[in-house]
XYZ file of N, CA and C in Angstrom:
363
model
N 25.668 -8.198 -5.190
C 24.712 -8.843 -4.284
C 25.533 -9.398 -2.999
N 26.787 -9.436 -3.136
C 27.524 -9.803 -1.911
C 27.367 -9.525 -0.615
N 26.387 -8.395 -0.705
C 26.038 -7.201 0.512
C 25.214 -7.893 1.382
N 24.114 -8.562 0.738
C 23.133 -8.974 1.679
C 22.966 -10.541 1.832
N 23.996 -10.801 3.101
C 24.372 -12.187 3.199
C 23.269 -12.871 4.348
N 22.676 -11.816 4.863
C 21.916 -12.588 6.079
C 20.286 -11.642 6.229
N 19.676 -12.433 6.853
C 18.380 -11.560 6.827
C 18.470 -10.307 7.488
N 19.268 -10.294 8.569
C 19.478 -8.988 9.189
C 19.996 -8.023 8.552
N 21.177 -8.463 7.591
C 21.537 -7.567 6.566
C 20.799 -6.658 5.743
N 19.579 -7.543 5.204
C 18.717 -7.267 4.322
C 17.372 -6.205 4.925
N 17.307 -6.696 6.222
C 16.744 -5.582 6.996
C 17.102 -4.066 7.372
N 18.187 -4.514 7.301
C 19.132 -3.206 7.636
C 19.157 -2.479 6.446
N 19.459 -3.067 5.340
C 19.553 -2.186 4.096
C 18.162 -1.680 3.640
N 17.057 -2.380 4.033
C 15.899 -1.879 3.366
C 15.439 -0.837 4.456
N 15.595 -0.990 5.422
C 15.110 -0.044 6.525
C 16.053 1.164 6.375
N 17.329 1.130 6.185
C 18.144 2.431 6.387
C 18.497 3.161 4.789
N 18.580 2.341 3.915
C 19.365 2.626 2.771
C 18.331 2.585 1.478
N 16.987 2.185 1.959
C 15.928 2.279 0.774
C 16.554 1.011 -0.492
N 17.098 -0.085 0.069
C 17.608 -0.725 -0.916
C 16.177 -1.515 -1.332
N 15.778 -1.512 -2.475
C 14.518 -2.089 -3.167
C 14.480 -3.418 -2.939
N 13.221 -3.792 -2.390
C 13.100 -4.986 -2.207
C 13.506 -6.364 -3.309
N 13.461 -6.090 -4.612
C 13.860 -6.717 -5.701
C 15.325 -7.210 -5.372
N 16.231 -6.509 -4.346
C 17.347 -7.068 -4.304
C 17.602 -7.868 -3.168
N 16.405 -8.282 -2.721
C 16.298 -9.193 -1.220
C 16.131 -10.429 -1.543
N 17.179 -11.446 -1.353
C 16.435 -12.637 -1.573
C 14.801 -13.178 -1.361
N 14.405 -13.678 -2.096
C 12.867 -14.194 -1.691
C 12.844 -14.885 -0.615
N 13.639 -15.859 -0.173
C 13.505 -16.167 1.077
C 13.172 -15.449 2.465
N 13.379 -14.439 2.373
C 13.568 -13.294 3.426
C 12.239 -12.263 3.115
N 11.632 -12.263 2.017
C 10.630 -11.567 1.870
C 9.691 -11.753 2.688
N 9.324 -11.172 3.643
C 8.229 -11.361 4.838
C 7.403 -10.386 4.766
N 6.512 -10.374 5.593
C 5.533 -9.186 6.005
C 6.353 -8.092 6.538
N 7.182 -8.599 7.455
C 8.086 -7.398 8.362
C 8.822 -6.819 7.349
N 9.532 -7.407 6.446
C 10.326 -6.940 5.413
C 9.693 -5.765 4.572
N 8.409 -6.285 4.341
C 7.612 -5.148 3.597
C 7.007 -3.960 4.250
N 7.049 -4.258 5.741
C 6.713 -3.217 6.837
C 7.815 -2.217 6.808
N 9.148 -2.875 6.975
C 10.086 -2.022 6.833
C 10.277 -1.190 5.604
N 10.012 -1.925 4.526
C 10.344 -1.046 3.057
C 9.127 0.153 3.067
N 7.769 -0.242 3.667
C 7.035 1.020 3.278
C 7.023 2.153 4.600
N 7.527 1.423 5.321
C 8.125 2.687 6.291
C 9.383 3.664 5.798
N 9.974 2.791 5.207
C 11.158 3.563 4.497
C 11.040 4.677 3.684
N 11.929 4.783 2.737
C 12.058 5.571 1.257
C 11.608 5.131 0.430
N 11.499 3.525 0.590
C 11.502 2.559 -0.730
C 10.168 3.004 -1.491
N 10.464 2.651 -2.532
C 9.045 2.554 -3.340
C 8.665 1.383 -3.718
N 7.792 0.813 -3.028
C 7.287 -0.412 -3.225
C 5.936 -0.357 -4.184
N 5.915 -0.873 -5.160
C 4.848 -0.636 -6.199
C 4.123 -1.865 -6.030
N 4.397 -2.748 -5.341
C 3.054 -3.823 -5.411
C 3.516 -4.822 -4.425
N 2.540 -5.423 -3.903
C 2.824 -6.627 -2.720
C 2.269 -7.684 -3.212
N 2.402 -8.858 -3.597
C 1.696 -9.951 -3.796
C 0.540 -10.385 -2.948
N -0.371 -10.477 -3.533
C -1.865 -10.579 -3.223
C -2.005 -11.565 -2.011
N -1.226 -12.897 -2.364
C -1.205 -13.683 -1.437
C -0.510 -13.360 -0.141
N 0.105 -12.419 0.032
C 0.810 -11.905 1.212
C -0.117 -11.355 1.837
N -0.667 -10.125 1.282
C -1.277 -8.925 1.752
C -2.759 -9.732 2.309
N -3.154 -10.653 1.729
C -4.578 -11.475 2.034
C -4.153 -11.850 3.409
N -3.142 -12.141 3.886
C -3.217 -12.402 5.423
C -2.777 -11.536 6.488
N -2.602 -10.178 5.717
C -2.248 -9.185 7.009
C -3.131 -8.768 7.651
N -3.053 -8.261 8.897
C -4.084 -7.376 9.811
C -4.460 -5.980 9.170
N -5.537 -5.534 9.714
C -5.994 -4.289 8.856
C -4.914 -3.098 9.293
N -4.280 -2.908 10.349
C -3.408 -1.830 10.531
C -2.439 -2.134 9.315
N -1.938 -3.222 9.059
C -0.729 -3.228 7.923
C -1.338 -3.033 6.814
N -2.548 -3.734 6.776
C -3.264 -3.403 5.179
C -3.255 -1.914 4.908
N -3.728 -1.222 5.905
C -3.689 0.477 5.933
C -2.389 1.159 5.370
N -1.490 0.727 5.953
C 0.032 1.283 5.809
C 0.122 1.061 4.126
N -0.112 -0.430 3.826
C 0.222 -0.425 2.375
C -0.744 0.218 1.511
N -2.093 0.380 1.833
C -2.778 1.202 0.944
C -2.427 2.763 0.916
N -2.343 3.089 2.041
C -1.647 4.488 2.229
C -0.193 4.642 1.396
N 0.172 3.834 1.079
C 1.767 3.913 0.526
C 1.709 3.625 -1.190
N 0.673 2.801 -1.229
C 0.637 1.938 -2.720
C -0.372 2.715 -3.405
N -1.606 3.141 -2.632
C -2.741 3.872 -3.339
C -3.406 2.969 -4.213
N -3.705 1.555 -3.616
C -4.260 0.392 -4.486
C -4.538 -0.545 -3.171
N -5.732 -1.291 -3.123
C -6.206 -1.718 -2.038
C -6.289 -3.256 -2.794
N -5.521 -3.574 -4.006
C -5.387 -5.044 -4.680
C -4.749 -5.821 -3.398
N -5.649 -6.714 -3.309
C -5.372 -8.246 -2.404
C -5.914 -8.066 -0.877
N -6.214 -6.791 -0.615
C -6.746 -6.610 0.586
C -8.038 -7.344 0.852
N -8.107 -7.973 2.133
C -9.310 -8.802 2.250
C -10.516 -7.687 2.333
N -11.682 -8.641 1.814
C -13.133 -7.849 1.819
C -13.256 -7.007 2.834
N -13.397 -7.860 3.940
C -13.822 -7.326 5.088
C -13.310 -5.959 5.554
N -11.839 -5.474 4.865
C -11.319 -4.482 5.249
C -11.392 -3.515 4.453
N -12.186 -3.525 3.165
C -12.532 -2.635 2.707
C -13.326 -1.583 3.110
N -12.801 -0.659 3.882
C -13.871 0.317 4.725
C -13.805 1.626 4.045
N -14.485 2.530 4.305
C -14.508 4.051 3.671
C -13.086 4.561 4.210
N -12.466 4.429 5.444
C -11.087 4.645 5.791
C -10.196 4.084 4.635
N -10.080 2.954 4.106
C -9.322 2.076 3.309
C -9.268 2.906 1.952
N -10.565 2.794 1.516
C -10.373 3.922 0.260
C -10.270 5.053 0.044
N -10.225 5.871 1.371
C -9.814 7.184 1.482
C -8.258 7.339 1.218
N -7.768 6.239 1.932
C -6.104 6.178 1.962
C -5.508 6.020 0.538
N -6.111 5.111 -0.209
C -5.794 4.984 -1.442
C -6.262 6.369 -2.506
N -7.366 6.684 -2.204
C -7.617 8.377 -2.842
C -6.663 9.376 -2.575
N -6.447 9.347 -1.478
C -5.323 10.148 -0.673
C -4.109 9.803 -1.931
N -3.441 8.963 -1.958
C -2.395 8.484 -2.779
C -2.598 8.822 -4.296
N -3.475 8.558 -4.713
C -3.836 8.108 -5.803
C -5.534 8.545 -6.381
N -5.467 9.944 -6.601
C -6.918 10.150 -6.398
C -7.676 9.190 -7.605
N -7.088 8.898 -8.862
C -7.781 8.354 -9.881
C -8.503 7.021 -9.222
N -8.130 6.480 -8.191
C -8.507 5.241 -7.927
C -9.982 5.398 -7.363
N -10.476 6.512 -6.964
C -11.855 6.783 -6.975
C -12.987 6.362 -7.787
N -12.442 6.234 -9.114
C -13.459 5.767 -10.105
C -13.444 4.425 -9.815
N -12.678 3.732 -9.463
C -12.553 2.052 -9.098
C -13.231 1.755 -7.833
N -13.680 2.693 -6.821
C -14.287 2.200 -5.777
C -15.761 1.741 -6.019
N -16.141 0.535 -5.727
C -17.531 -0.077 -6.129
C -18.689 0.957 -5.791
N -19.539 1.073 -6.567
C -20.611 2.111 -6.502
C -21.135 2.537 -5.012
N -21.639 0.957 -4.461
C -22.350 1.028 -3.247
C -21.532 1.466 -1.983
N -20.178 1.407 -2.617
C -19.177 1.868 -1.528
C -18.773 3.363 -1.480
N -19.122 3.999 -2.410
C -18.551 5.434 -2.721
C -19.775 6.334 -1.277
N -18.807 7.283 -0.698
C -19.433 8.064 0.089
C -19.049 9.733 -0.504
N -19.779 10.439 0.342
C -19.485 11.810 0.203
C -18.147 12.391 0.253
N -17.480 11.932 1.454
C -16.155 12.221 1.785
C -15.459 11.797 0.858
N -15.448 10.806 0.070
C -14.916 10.132 -0.737
C -14.532 11.039 -2.197
N -15.858 11.388 -2.286
C -16.152 12.279 -3.606
C -15.390 13.560 -3.553
N -15.303 14.423 -2.233
C -15.189 15.662 -2.120
C -13.178 15.159 -2.067
N -12.605 14.076 -1.321
C -11.373 14.214 -1.599
C -11.065 13.857 -2.626
N -11.481 12.989 -3.429
C -11.281 12.882 -4.897
C -11.006 14.328 -5.856
N -12.263 15.157 -5.626
C -12.297 16.243 -6.507
C -11.326 17.226 -6.138
N -11.491 17.286 -4.879
C -10.041 18.213 -3.963
C -8.905 18.130 -4.402
N -8.276 16.375 -4.839
C -7.058 16.159 -5.081
C -7.067 16.309 -6.870
N -8.094 16.060 -7.492
C -7.989 15.986 -8.733
C -9.399 16.871 -9.427
N -9.635 17.816 -9.716
C -11.079 18.330 -10.100
C -11.642 17.371 -11.443
N -10.628 16.789 -12.285
C -11.322 16.259 -13.321
C -12.132 15.253 -12.886
N -11.925 14.855 -11.380
C -12.465 13.722 -11.344
C -14.281 13.960 -11.065
N -14.377 15.172 -11.005
C -15.827 15.463 -10.724
C -16.778 14.768 -11.901
N -16.434 14.229 -13.052
C -17.319 13.673 -13.820
C -17.476 12.283 -13.485
N -16.895 11.523 -12.170
C -17.222 10.330 -11.816
C -17.774 10.232 -10.536
N -18.173 11.771 -10.019
C -18.827 11.826 -8.821
C -20.534 11.684 -9.211
């Protein structure tokens, strides 16, 4: 780990070489670092809910589209668009969308992606 000496090194590594965030020292794990990782070929499997809770709508959209999950996203950001992004990435998420939030568009997308989801529509 002698490679990542500075925050700048970390940024570069995450952006260019898909160095997993787990190799980045915690003090440099910021919203910006996650955005770099989400926009790179990195596999980001989760984002601390304390962090995502303070993000703006567009950054949450990016995270949801890559993770296929809306865990930690502020409740007022849980729009049809946000659920659709999650379903696009992971169709099985459809069954976790709260009943009152489900729309015809979500149903169509989920079933198109995975016909087995028809039973949840």
